[in-house]
Amino acid sequence: MDTKTLRVLFVVDAIKGRNGVGAYFQDLVSHLEDRVERVELVQPCLQDPHPCQGASMPIPGDPTQRLFFPRIRELSALVWEMKPHVIVIPGPGIFSMIGYWIARKWGIPVCVTFQTDYNRLVELYWGKRLAKLAGGFLNWINRTLFQGSETAATICESMITQAREAGARNPQLVGTPLAREFVQTPLQPLADDVNKVCYVGRLAAEKNIESFLELAAARPDLEFHVAGDGPLRAKVDQACDRLSNLHCHGWCTREQVVALVDQCEVLVLPSSVEAFGTVALEAMARQRLVITTPACGINEWPALARGLWVMQPDETLSDTLDRLARLTSDERQAKAASAREAALAMNNHAIEHWGSVLAHCATLKPRAASLPSPTLALLRRLSSHHA
């Protein structure tokens, strides 16, 4: 099918701009608008609520996040009016499963994305006993979505195998697009010396933010900046009170993130669980130096890995930073420039490949699978109750 004639609907649970998954689809849709006949994004938003967005409730353990319920009638009406060739849904979630059910009901091909290692996340937050139950439930939902969809898309090589084992049909490895602000904003030159280091992202357990705070405490000669919000915000604020070289900016807009990254020489992504790490790609696009841990999926892309400083097994963050700082200014400038080239190439590849994946998905015959009736009844009851 010709990409220019495609009509694509994205149904996403993640709040717009509040985490990596939410930002991913926000950026992807902005690029597809010029390449397809029509693209719509149904996604909760705190500042500008979507018409298909219903009431919400706080997520236990993280007051900075909310669980939104979809308005099923409004979403159904949008699908009826738009008549999409493909509906894209990311992983388990109330919006996603309602979108999946509507697609199956009306015979629309489905593309499921796999961008989060749920087993590792639930174990990190809930411990092994509860994680076994929660992980089993999430895996069951994933299998239902994968087995009933026409194709699946993942953002790193290691998740291809997981998706295939869960029953995904023809899983595709897609890249990660960049927000236009990171590509089009004029570059600021990289300083010759390493003086300022930043972290951008959610302040949550899987991000291993404690190691960044320890780095700031160990390096009083450098200036450290944190941009983000999350359940560990209080711990970051307490560290800022103790350390004169550490500054927290809270949640920031895209424009503010660009400005902060441009002010620094190094961005650190210290995550213990990270399917990709979009912020690392964004910093590379701004021609900045980036440190990642081995857990970050971005390392699995060889062209991008060459522009990163990946922590070695026997290193601390301070050791990796010292290794970076020991290079000459010319060597750091050259690596930062090549990192930007790799990031821009990834952006272009991701947009082109997504177009191909969606066009192919639109030609496939939809499967007959649907959500089990007890699950569907529960979702409809929750959504109607919170409408």
Coordinates of N, CA and C in Angstrom, one line a residue, residues 63-291:
P63 N 2.6 9.7 42.7 CA 1.6 10.8 42.6 C 1.8 11.7 41.4
T64 N 3.0 11.6 40.7 CA 3.3 12.4 39.5 C 2.7 11.8 38.3
Q65 N 2.2 10.6 38.4 CA 1.6 9.9 37.2 C 0.1 9.6 37.5
R66 N -0.7 9.5 36.4 CA -2.1 9.2 36.6 C -2.5 8.2 35.6
L67 N -3.5 7.4 36.0 CA -4.1 6.4 35.1 C -5.4 7.0 34.5
F68 N -5.4 7.2 33.2 CA -6.6 7.7 32.6 C -7.5 6.6 32.0
F69 N -8.8 6.9 32.0 CA -9.7 6.0 31.4 C -10.3 6.6 30.1
P70 N -10.4 5.8 29.0 CA -10.9 6.3 27.8 C -12.4 6.5 27.7
R71 N -12.9 7.4 26.9 CA -14.3 7.5 26.6 C -14.6 6.6 25.4
I72 N -15.2 5.4 25.6 CA -15.3 4.4 24.5 C -16.2 4.9 23.4
R73 N -17.2 5.6 23.7 CA -18.1 6.1 22.6 C -17.4 7.1 21.7
E74 N -16.6 8.0 22.4 CA -15.9 9.0 21.6 C -14.8 8.4 20.7
L75 N -14.1 7.4 21.3 CA -13.1 6.7 20.6 C -13.7 5.9 19.4
S76 N -14.8 5.2 19.7 CA -15.5 4.5 18.6 C -16.0 5.4 17.5
A77 N -16.5 6.6 17.9 CA -16.9 7.6 16.9 C -15.7 8.1 16.0
L78 N -14.6 8.3 16.6 CA -13.4 8.7 15.9 C -13.0 7.6 14.9
V79 N -13.0 6.4 15.3 CA -12.6 5.3 14.4 C -13.6 5.2 13.2
W80 N -14.9 5.4 13.5 CA -15.9 5.3 12.5 C -15.8 6.4 11.5
E81 N -15.5 7.6 12.0 CA -15.3 8.8 11.1 C -14.0 8.7 10.3
M82 N -13.0 8.2 10.9 CA -11.6 8.2 10.3 C -11.4 7.0 9.4
K83 N -12.0 5.9 9.8 CA -11.8 4.6 9.0 C -10.3 4.3 8.8
P84 N -9.5 4.2 9.9 CA -8.1 4.0 9.7 C -7.8 2.6 9.0
H85 N -6.7 2.6 8.3 CA -6.2 1.4 7.7 C -5.4 0.5 8.8
V86 N -4.9 1.2 9.8 CA -4.1 0.5 10.9 C -4.3 1.2 12.2
I87 N -4.5 0.5 13.2 CA -4.5 1.0 14.6 C -3.3 0.5 15.3
V88 N -2.5 1.5 15.9 CA -1.3 1.1 16.6 C -1.5 1.3 18.1
I89 N -1.1 0.3 18.9 CA -1.3 0.3 20.3 C 0.0 -0.1 21.0
P90 N 0.5 0.5 22.0 CA 1.7 0.1 22.7 C 1.3 -0.7 24.0
G91 N 1.7 -1.9 24.0 CA 1.6 -2.7 25.2 C 0.3 -2.8 26.0
P92 N 0.3 -3.4 27.2 CA -0.9 -3.5 28.0 C -1.3 -2.1 28.6
G93 N -2.6 -1.8 28.5 CA -3.1 -0.6 29.1 C -4.6 -0.5 28.7
I94 N -5.3 0.3 29.5 CA -6.8 0.4 29.2 C -7.1 1.0 27.9
F95 N -6.4 2.1 27.5 CA -6.6 2.7 26.2 C -6.2 1.7 25.1
S96 N -5.1 1.1 25.3 CA -4.6 0.1 24.3 C -5.6 -1.0 24.0
M97 N -6.1 -1.6 25.1 CA -6.9 -2.8 25.0 C -8.3 -2.4 24.4
I98 N -8.8 -1.2 24.8 CA -10.0 -0.8 24.1 C -9.8 -0.5 22.6
G99 N -8.7 0.1 22.3 CA -8.4 0.3 20.9 C -8.2 -1.0 20.1
Y100 N -7.6 -2.0 20.8 CA -7.5 -3.4 20.2 C -8.9 -4.0 20.0
W101 N -9.7 -3.9 21.0 CA -11.1 -4.5 20.9 C -11.8 -3.8 19.7
I102 N -11.8 -2.5 19.6 CA -12.5 -1.8 18.5 C -11.9 -2.3 17.1
A103 N -10.6 -2.4 17.0 CA -10.0 -2.8 15.8 C -10.4 -4.2 15.4
R104 N -10.5 -5.1 16.4 CA -10.9 -6.5 16.1 C -12.4 -6.6 15.7
K105 N -13.2 -5.7 16.4 CA -14.6 -5.7 16.1 C -14.9 -5.3 14.7
W106 N -14.1 -4.3 14.2 CA -14.4 -3.7 12.9 C -13.4 -4.2 11.8
G107 N -12.6 -5.2 12.1 CA -11.7 -5.8 11.1 C -10.6 -4.9 10.6
I108 N -10.0 -4.1 11.6 CA -8.9 -3.2 11.2 C -7.6 -3.8 11.7
P109 N -6.6 -3.9 10.8 CA -5.3 -4.5 11.2 C -4.6 -3.7 12.4
V110 N -4.0 -4.4 13.2 CA -3.4 -3.9 14.5 C -1.9 -4.1 14.5
C111 N -1.2 -3.0 14.8 CA 0.3 -3.1 15.1 C 0.5 -2.8 16.6
V112 N 1.1 -3.8 17.3 CA 1.4 -3.6 18.7 C 2.9 -3.3 18.9
T113 N 3.2 -2.3 19.7 CA 4.6 -2.0 20.0 C 5.0 -2.6 21.3
F114 N 6.3 -2.9 21.4 CA 6.8 -3.5 22.6 C 8.0 -2.7 23.0
Q115 N 7.8 -1.8 24.0 CA 8.9 -0.9 24.4 C 9.3 -0.9 25.9
T116 N 8.7 -1.8 26.6 CA 9.0 -1.8 28.1 C 9.2 -3.2 28.5
D117 N 10.2 -3.5 29.3 CA 10.4 -4.8 30.0 C 9.6 -4.8 31.3
Y118 N 8.3 -5.3 31.2 CA 7.4 -5.2 32.3 C 7.9 -6.1 33.4
N119 N 8.5 -7.3 33.1 CA 8.9 -8.2 34.2 C 9.9 -7.6 35.1
R120 N 10.9 -6.9 34.5 CA 11.9 -6.2 35.3 C 11.4 -5.1 36.1
L121 N 10.5 -4.3 35.5 CA 9.9 -3.2 36.2 C 9.1 -3.6 37.4
V122 N 8.2 -4.6 37.3 CA 7.3 -5.0 38.4 C 8.2 -5.6 39.5
E123 N 9.2 -6.3 39.2 CA 10.1 -6.9 40.2 C 10.8 -5.8 41.0
L124 N 11.2 -4.7 40.2 CA 11.9 -3.6 40.9 C 11.0 -2.9 41.9
Y125 N 9.7 -2.8 41.5 CA 8.8 -2.0 42.4 C 8.1 -2.8 43.4
W126 N 7.8 -4.1 43.1 CA 6.9 -4.8 44.0 C 7.5 -6.1 44.6
G127 N 8.8 -6.4 44.3 CA 9.4 -7.5 44.9 C 9.0 -8.8 44.2
K128 N 9.7 -9.9 44.4 CA 9.6 -11.1 43.6 C 8.2 -11.7 43.7
R129 N 7.7 -11.7 44.9 CA 6.4 -12.5 45.1 C 5.3 -11.8 44.4
L130 N 5.1 -10.5 44.6 CA 4.0 -9.8 43.9 C 4.3 -9.6 42.4
A131 N 5.6 -9.5 42.1 CA 6.0 -9.3 40.7 C 5.6 -10.6 39.9
K132 N 5.7 -11.7 40.5 CA 5.4 -12.9 39.8 C 3.9 -12.9 39.4
L133 N 3.0 -12.4 40.3 CA 1.6 -12.4 39.9 C 1.4 -11.3 38.9
A134 N 1.9 -10.1 39.2 CA 1.7 -8.9 38.3 C 2.3 -9.2 36.9
G135 N 3.5 -9.7 36.9 CA 4.2 -10.0 35.7 C 3.5 -11.0 34.9
G136 N 2.9 -12.1 35.5 CA 2.2 -13.1 34.8 C 0.9 -12.5 34.2
F137 N 0.3 -11.6 34.9 CA -0.9 -10.9 34.3 C -0.6 -10.1 33.1
L138 N 0.5 -9.3 33.2 CA 0.9 -8.4 32.1 C 1.4 -9.3 30.9
N139 N 2.1 -10.3 31.2 CA 2.5 -11.2 30.1 C 1.4 -11.9 29.4
W140 N 0.3 -12.2 30.2 CA -0.9 -12.8 29.6 C -1.5 -11.8 28.6
I141 N -1.6 -10.5 29.1 CA -2.2 -9.5 28.2 C -1.4 -9.3 27.0
N142 N 0.0 -9.2 27.2 CA 0.9 -9.1 26.0 C 0.7 -10.2 25.0
R143 N 0.6 -11.4 25.5 CA 0.4 -12.5 24.6 C -0.9 -12.4 23.8
T144 N -1.9 -12.0 24.5 CA -3.2 -11.8 23.8 C -3.1 -10.7 22.7
L145 N -2.4 -9.6 23.0 CA -2.3 -8.6 22.0 C -1.4 -9.0 20.9
F146 N -0.3 -9.6 21.2 CA 0.6 -10.1 20.2 C 0.0 -11.1 19.2
Q147 N -0.6 -12.1 19.8 CA -1.2 -13.2 19.0 C -2.4 -12.7 18.2
G148 N -3.0 -11.6 18.6 CA -4.2 -11.1 17.9 C -3.9 -10.0 16.9
S149 N -2.6 -9.6 16.9 CA -2.2 -8.4 16.0 C -1.6 -8.9 14.7
E150 N -1.5 -8.0 13.7 CA -1.0 -8.4 12.5 C 0.6 -8.2 12.4
T151 N 1.1 -7.3 13.2 CA 2.5 -7.1 13.3 C 2.9 -6.5 14.7
A152 N 4.2 -6.5 15.0 CA 4.7 -5.9 16.2 C 5.9 -5.2 15.9
A153 N 6.2 -4.1 16.7 CA 7.3 -3.3 16.5 C 8.1 -3.1 17.8
T154 N 9.4 -3.3 17.8 CA 10.2 -3.1 19.1 C 11.3 -2.2 18.8
I155 N 11.9 -1.6 19.8 CA 12.9 -0.6 19.7 C 14.4 -1.1 20.0
C156 N 14.5 -2.3 20.4 CA 15.9 -2.8 20.5 C 15.9 -4.3 20.2
E157 N 17.1 -4.8 19.8 CA 17.2 -6.2 19.3 C 16.8 -7.2 20.4
S158 N 17.2 -7.0 21.6 CA 16.9 -8.0 22.7 C 15.4 -8.2 22.9
M159 N 14.6 -7.2 22.5 CA 13.1 -7.4 22.7 C 12.4 -8.1 21.6
I160 N 13.2 -8.2 20.4 CA 12.6 -9.0 19.3 C 12.3 -10.4 19.7
T161 N 13.3 -11.0 20.4 CA 13.1 -12.4 20.9 C 12.0 -12.5 21.8
Q162 N 11.9 -11.6 22.8 CA 10.8 -11.6 23.7 C 9.4 -11.5 23.1
A163 N 9.3 -10.6 22.1 CA 8.1 -10.5 21.4 C 7.7 -11.7 20.6
R164 N 8.7 -12.3 19.9 CA 8.5 -13.5 19.2 C 8.0 -14.7 20.1
E165 N 8.7 -14.8 21.2 CA 8.3 -15.9 22.2 C 6.9 -15.7 22.7
A166 N 6.4 -14.4 22.8 CA 5.1 -14.1 23.2 C 4.0 -14.3 22.2
G167 N 4.5 -14.7 21.0 CA 3.5 -14.9 19.9 C 3.4 -13.8 18.9
A168 N 4.3 -12.8 18.9 CA 4.2 -11.7 17.9 C 4.4 -12.2 16.5
R169 N 3.6 -11.7 15.6 CA 3.6 -12.1 14.2 C 4.5 -11.1 13.5
N170 N 5.6 -11.6 12.9 CA 6.5 -10.7 12.1 C 7.0 -9.5 12.9
P171 N 7.7 -9.7 14.0 CA 8.2 -8.5 14.8 C 9.2 -7.7 14.0
Q172 N 9.1 -6.4 14.1 CA 10.0 -5.5 13.3 C 10.8 -4.7 14.3
L173 N 12.1 -4.5 14.0 CA 12.9 -3.6 14.8 C 12.9 -2.2 14.2
V174 N 12.3 -1.3 14.9 CA 12.1 0.1 14.4 C 13.0 1.0 15.2
G175 N 13.4 2.1 14.6 CA 14.3 3.1 15.4 C 13.4 4.0 16.2
T176 N 14.1 5.0 16.7 CA 13.4 6.0 17.5 C 13.5 7.4 16.9
P177 N 12.4 8.1 16.7 CA 12.4 9.4 16.1 C 12.8 10.5 17.1
L178 N 13.1 11.6 16.6 CA 13.5 12.7 17.5 C 12.5 13.9 17.4
A179 N 12.2 14.5 18.5 CA 11.4 15.7 18.4 C 12.1 16.8 17.5
R180 N 11.3 17.6 16.8 CA 11.9 18.6 15.9 C 12.8 19.6 16.6
E181 N 12.5 19.8 17.9 CA 13.3 20.8 18.7 C 14.7 20.4 18.8
F182 N 15.0 19.0 18.9 CA 16.3 18.6 19.0 C 17.1 18.5 17.7
V183 N 16.4 18.6 16.6 CA 17.0 18.5 15.3 C 17.2 19.9 14.7
Q184 N 16.1 20.8 14.9 CA 16.1 22.0 14.1 C 16.7 23.2 14.9
T185 N 16.7 23.1 16.2 CA 17.2 24.3 17.0 C 18.7 24.4 16.7
P186 N 19.2 25.6 16.4 CA 20.6 25.8 16.1 C 21.5 25.3 17.2
L187 N 22.6 24.7 16.8 CA 23.5 24.0 17.8 C 24.3 25.1 18.6
Q188 N 24.6 24.8 19.8 CA 25.5 25.6 20.6 C 26.8 24.8 20.7
P189 N 27.9 25.5 20.6 CA 29.2 24.8 20.5 C 29.5 24.0 21.8
L190 N 30.1 22.9 21.7 CA 30.5 22.1 22.9 C 31.8 22.7 23.5
A191 N 31.7 23.0 24.8 CA 32.9 23.6 25.5 C 34.1 22.6 25.4
D192 N 35.3 23.2 25.5 CA 36.5 22.4 25.4 C 36.7 21.6 26.7
D193 N 36.2 22.0 27.8 CA 36.4 21.3 29.1 C 35.1 20.7 29.6
V194 N 35.2 19.7 30.4 CA 34.0 19.1 31.0 C 33.7 19.8 32.4
N195 N 32.6 20.6 32.4 CA 32.3 21.4 33.6 C 30.9 21.1 34.1
K196 N 30.0 20.8 33.2 CA 28.6 20.6 33.6 C 28.0 19.3 33.1
V197 N 27.3 18.6 34.0 CA 26.8 17.3 33.7 C 25.3 17.3 34.1
C198 N 24.5 16.6 33.2 CA 23.0 16.6 33.5 C 22.4 15.3 33.4
Y199 N 21.3 15.1 34.1 CA 20.4 14.0 33.9 C 19.0 14.5 33.6
V200 N 18.4 13.9 32.6 CA 17.0 14.3 32.2 C 16.2 13.0 32.1
G201 N 15.0 13.0 32.8 CA 14.2 11.9 32.8 C 13.3 11.7 34.1
R202 N 12.6 10.7 34.2 CA 11.8 10.4 35.4 C 12.6 10.2 36.5
L203 N 12.2 10.6 37.7 CA 13.0 10.4 38.9 C 12.3 9.2 39.6
A204 N 12.8 8.0 39.1 CA 12.1 6.7 39.5 C 13.2 5.7 39.7
A205 N 12.8 4.6 40.3 CA 13.8 3.5 40.7 C 14.5 3.0 39.6
E206 N 13.8 2.7 38.4 CA 14.5 2.1 37.3 C 15.5 2.9 36.6
K207 N 15.5 4.2 36.9 CA 16.5 5.2 36.3 C 17.7 5.2 37.2
N208 N 17.8 4.6 38.4 CA 19.0 4.5 39.2 C 19.5 5.9 39.5
I209 N 18.6 6.8 39.8 CA 19.0 8.2 40.0 C 19.9 8.4 41.2
E210 N 19.9 7.4 42.1 CA 20.8 7.5 43.3 C 22.2 7.6 42.8
S211 N 22.6 6.8 41.8 CA 24.0 6.8 41.3 C 24.4 8.2 40.8
F212 N 23.5 8.9 40.2 CA 23.8 10.2 39.7 C 24.0 11.2 40.9
L213 N 23.2 11.0 41.9 CA 23.4 11.9 43.1 C 24.7 11.6 43.8
E214 N 25.1 10.3 43.8 CA 26.4 9.9 44.3 C 27.5 10.5 43.5
L215 N 27.4 10.6 42.2 CA 28.4 11.2 41.4 C 28.5 12.7 41.7
A216 N 27.4 13.4 41.9 CA 27.5 14.8 42.2 C 28.2 15.0 43.5
A217 N 27.9 14.1 44.5 CA 28.6 14.2 45.8 C 30.1 14.0 45.7
A218 N 30.5 13.1 44.8 CA 31.9 12.7 44.7 C 32.7 13.7 43.8
R219 N 32.0 14.6 43.1 CA 32.7 15.5 42.2 C 32.3 16.9 42.5
P220 N 32.7 17.5 43.6 CA 32.3 18.9 43.9 C 32.9 19.9 43.0
D221 N 33.9 19.5 42.1 CA 34.5 20.4 41.2 C 33.7 20.6 39.9
L222 N 32.6 19.8 39.8 CA 31.7 19.9 38.6 C 30.3 20.3 39.0
E223 N 29.6 20.8 38.1 CA 28.2 21.3 38.3 C 27.2 20.3 37.7
F224 N 26.2 19.9 38.5 CA 25.3 18.9 38.1 C 23.8 19.4 38.0
H225 N 23.1 19.0 37.0 CA 21.7 19.4 36.8 C 20.8 18.3 36.6
V226 N 19.6 18.3 37.2 CA 18.6 17.3 37.1 C 17.3 17.9 36.5
A227 N 16.7 17.3 35.5 CA 15.5 17.8 34.9 C 14.5 16.6 34.9
G228 N 13.4 16.7 35.6 CA 12.4 15.6 35.6 C 11.6 15.6 36.9
D229 N 10.7 14.7 37.0 CA 9.8 14.5 38.1 C 9.5 13.1 38.3
G230 N 9.0 12.7 39.5 CA 8.7 11.3 39.7 C 8.7 11.0 41.2
P231 N 8.5 9.7 41.6 CA 8.4 9.3 43.0 C 9.6 9.6 43.8
L232 N 10.8 9.8 43.2 CA 12.0 10.0 44.0 C 12.4 11.5 44.0
R233 N 11.4 12.4 43.7 CA 11.7 13.8 43.6 C 12.2 14.3 45.0
A234 N 11.6 13.8 46.1 CA 12.0 14.3 47.4 C 13.4 13.9 47.7
K235 N 13.9 12.8 47.3 CA 15.3 12.4 47.5 C 16.2 13.3 46.7
V236 N 15.8 13.7 45.5 CA 16.7 14.6 44.7 C 16.7 16.0 45.4
D237 N 15.5 16.4 45.9 CA 15.5 17.7 46.5 C 16.4 17.8 47.8
Q238 N 16.4 16.7 48.5 CA 17.2 16.6 49.7 C 18.7 16.6 49.4
A239 N 19.0 15.9 48.3 CA 20.4 16.0 47.8 C 20.8 17.4 47.4
C240 N 19.9 18.1 46.8 CA 20.2 19.5 46.4 C 20.4 20.4 47.6
D241 N 19.7 20.1 48.7 CA 19.9 20.9 49.9 C 21.3 20.7 50.5
R242 N 21.8 19.5 50.3 CA 23.1 19.1 50.9 C 24.3 19.6 50.0
L243 N 24.0 19.5 48.6 CA 25.1 19.7 47.7 C 25.0 21.1 47.0
S244 N 25.9 21.9 47.1 CA 25.9 23.2 46.4 C 26.1 23.1 44.9
N245 N 26.6 22.0 44.4 CA 26.9 21.8 43.0 C 25.8 21.0 42.2
L246 N 24.6 20.8 42.9 CA 23.5 20.0 42.4 C 22.3 20.9 42.3
H247 N 21.6 20.9 41.1 CA 20.4 21.7 40.9 C 19.3 20.9 40.3
C248 N 18.1 21.0 40.8 CA 17.0 20.3 40.2 C 16.0 21.3 39.6
H249 N 15.6 21.1 38.4 CA 14.8 22.0 37.6 C 13.3 21.5 37.5
G250 N 13.0 20.3 38.0 CA 11.7 19.7 37.9 C 11.4 19.3 36.5
W251 N 10.1 19.1 36.2 CA 9.7 18.7 34.9 C 9.9 19.9 34.0
C252 N 10.4 19.7 32.8 CA 10.7 20.7 31.8 C 10.0 20.5 30.5
T253 N 9.7 21.5 29.8 CA 9.2 21.4 28.4 C 10.4 21.0 27.5
R254 N 10.0 20.6 26.2 CA 11.0 20.2 25.3 C 12.0 21.4 25.0
E255 N 11.5 22.6 24.9 CA 12.4 23.7 24.7 C 13.4 23.9 25.9
Q256 N 12.9 23.7 27.1 CA 13.7 23.9 28.3 C 14.8 22.7 28.3
V257 N 14.4 21.5 27.9 CA 15.3 20.4 27.9 C 16.5 20.7 26.9
V258 N 16.1 21.2 25.7 CA 17.1 21.5 24.7 C 18.1 22.5 25.3
A259 N 17.6 23.6 26.0 CA 18.4 24.6 26.5 C 19.3 24.1 27.6
L260 N 18.8 23.2 28.5 CA 19.6 22.6 29.6 C 20.7 21.7 29.0
V261 N 20.4 20.9 28.1 CA 21.4 20.0 27.5 C 22.5 20.8 26.8
D262 N 22.1 21.9 26.1 CA 23.0 22.7 25.4 C 24.0 23.4 26.4
Q263 N 23.5 23.6 27.6 CA 24.4 24.3 28.6 C 25.4 23.4 29.2
C264 N 25.2 22.1 29.1 CA 26.1 21.1 29.7 C 27.0 20.4 28.6
E265 N 28.0 19.7 29.1 CA 28.9 19.0 28.2 C 28.5 17.5 28.1
V266 N 28.0 17.0 29.2 CA 27.8 15.6 29.4 C 26.4 15.3 29.9
L267 N 25.7 14.3 29.3 CA 24.4 13.8 29.8 C 24.7 12.4 30.3
V268 N 24.2 12.1 31.5 CA 24.3 10.7 32.0 C 23.0 10.0 32.1
L269 N 22.9 8.8 31.6 CA 21.7 8.0 31.7 C 22.1 6.7 32.5
P270 N 21.8 6.8 33.8 CA 22.4 5.7 34.7 C 21.4 4.5 34.9
S271 N 20.4 4.3 34.0 CA 19.3 3.4 34.3 C 19.7 2.0 34.5
S272 N 19.0 1.3 35.4 CA 19.1 -0.1 35.6 C 18.2 -0.9 34.7
V273 N 17.1 -0.3 34.3 CA 16.1 -0.8 33.3 C 15.8 0.3 32.3
E274 N 16.2 0.0 31.0 CA 15.9 1.1 30.0 C 15.9 0.4 28.6
A275 N 14.7 0.3 28.1 CA 14.5 -0.4 26.8 C 15.3 0.2 25.7
F276 N 15.3 1.6 25.7 CA 16.1 2.3 24.7 C 16.9 3.4 25.3
G277 N 16.2 4.5 25.7 CA 16.9 5.7 26.3 C 16.9 6.8 25.3
T278 N 15.7 7.3 25.0 CA 15.5 8.4 24.0 C 16.3 9.6 24.4
V279 N 16.4 9.9 25.7 CA 17.1 11.2 26.1 C 18.6 11.1 25.6
A280 N 19.1 9.9 25.6 CA 20.5 9.8 25.2 C 20.6 10.2 23.7
L281 N 19.7 9.7 22.9 CA 19.6 10.0 21.5 C 19.4 11.5 21.3
E282 N 18.6 12.1 22.1 CA 18.4 13.6 22.0 C 19.6 14.4 22.3
A283 N 20.4 13.9 23.3 CA 21.6 14.6 23.7 C 22.7 14.4 22.6
M284 N 22.7 13.3 22.0 CA 23.6 13.0 20.8 C 23.2 14.0 19.7
A285 N 21.9 14.2 19.5 CA 21.5 15.1 18.4 C 21.9 16.5 18.7
R286 N 22.1 16.9 19.9 CA 22.5 18.2 20.3 C 24.1 18.3 20.3
Q287 N 24.7 17.2 19.9 CA 26.2 17.2 19.8 C 26.8 17.3 21.2
R288 N 26.3 16.4 22.1 CA 26.8 16.4 23.4 C 27.3 15.0 23.7
L289 N 28.1 14.9 24.8 CA 28.7 13.6 25.2 C 27.7 12.9 26.1
V290 N 27.6 11.6 25.9 CA 26.6 10.8 26.6 C 27.2 9.6 27.3
I291 N 26.9 9.4 28.6 CA 27.3 8.2 29.3 C 26.1 7.4 29.5

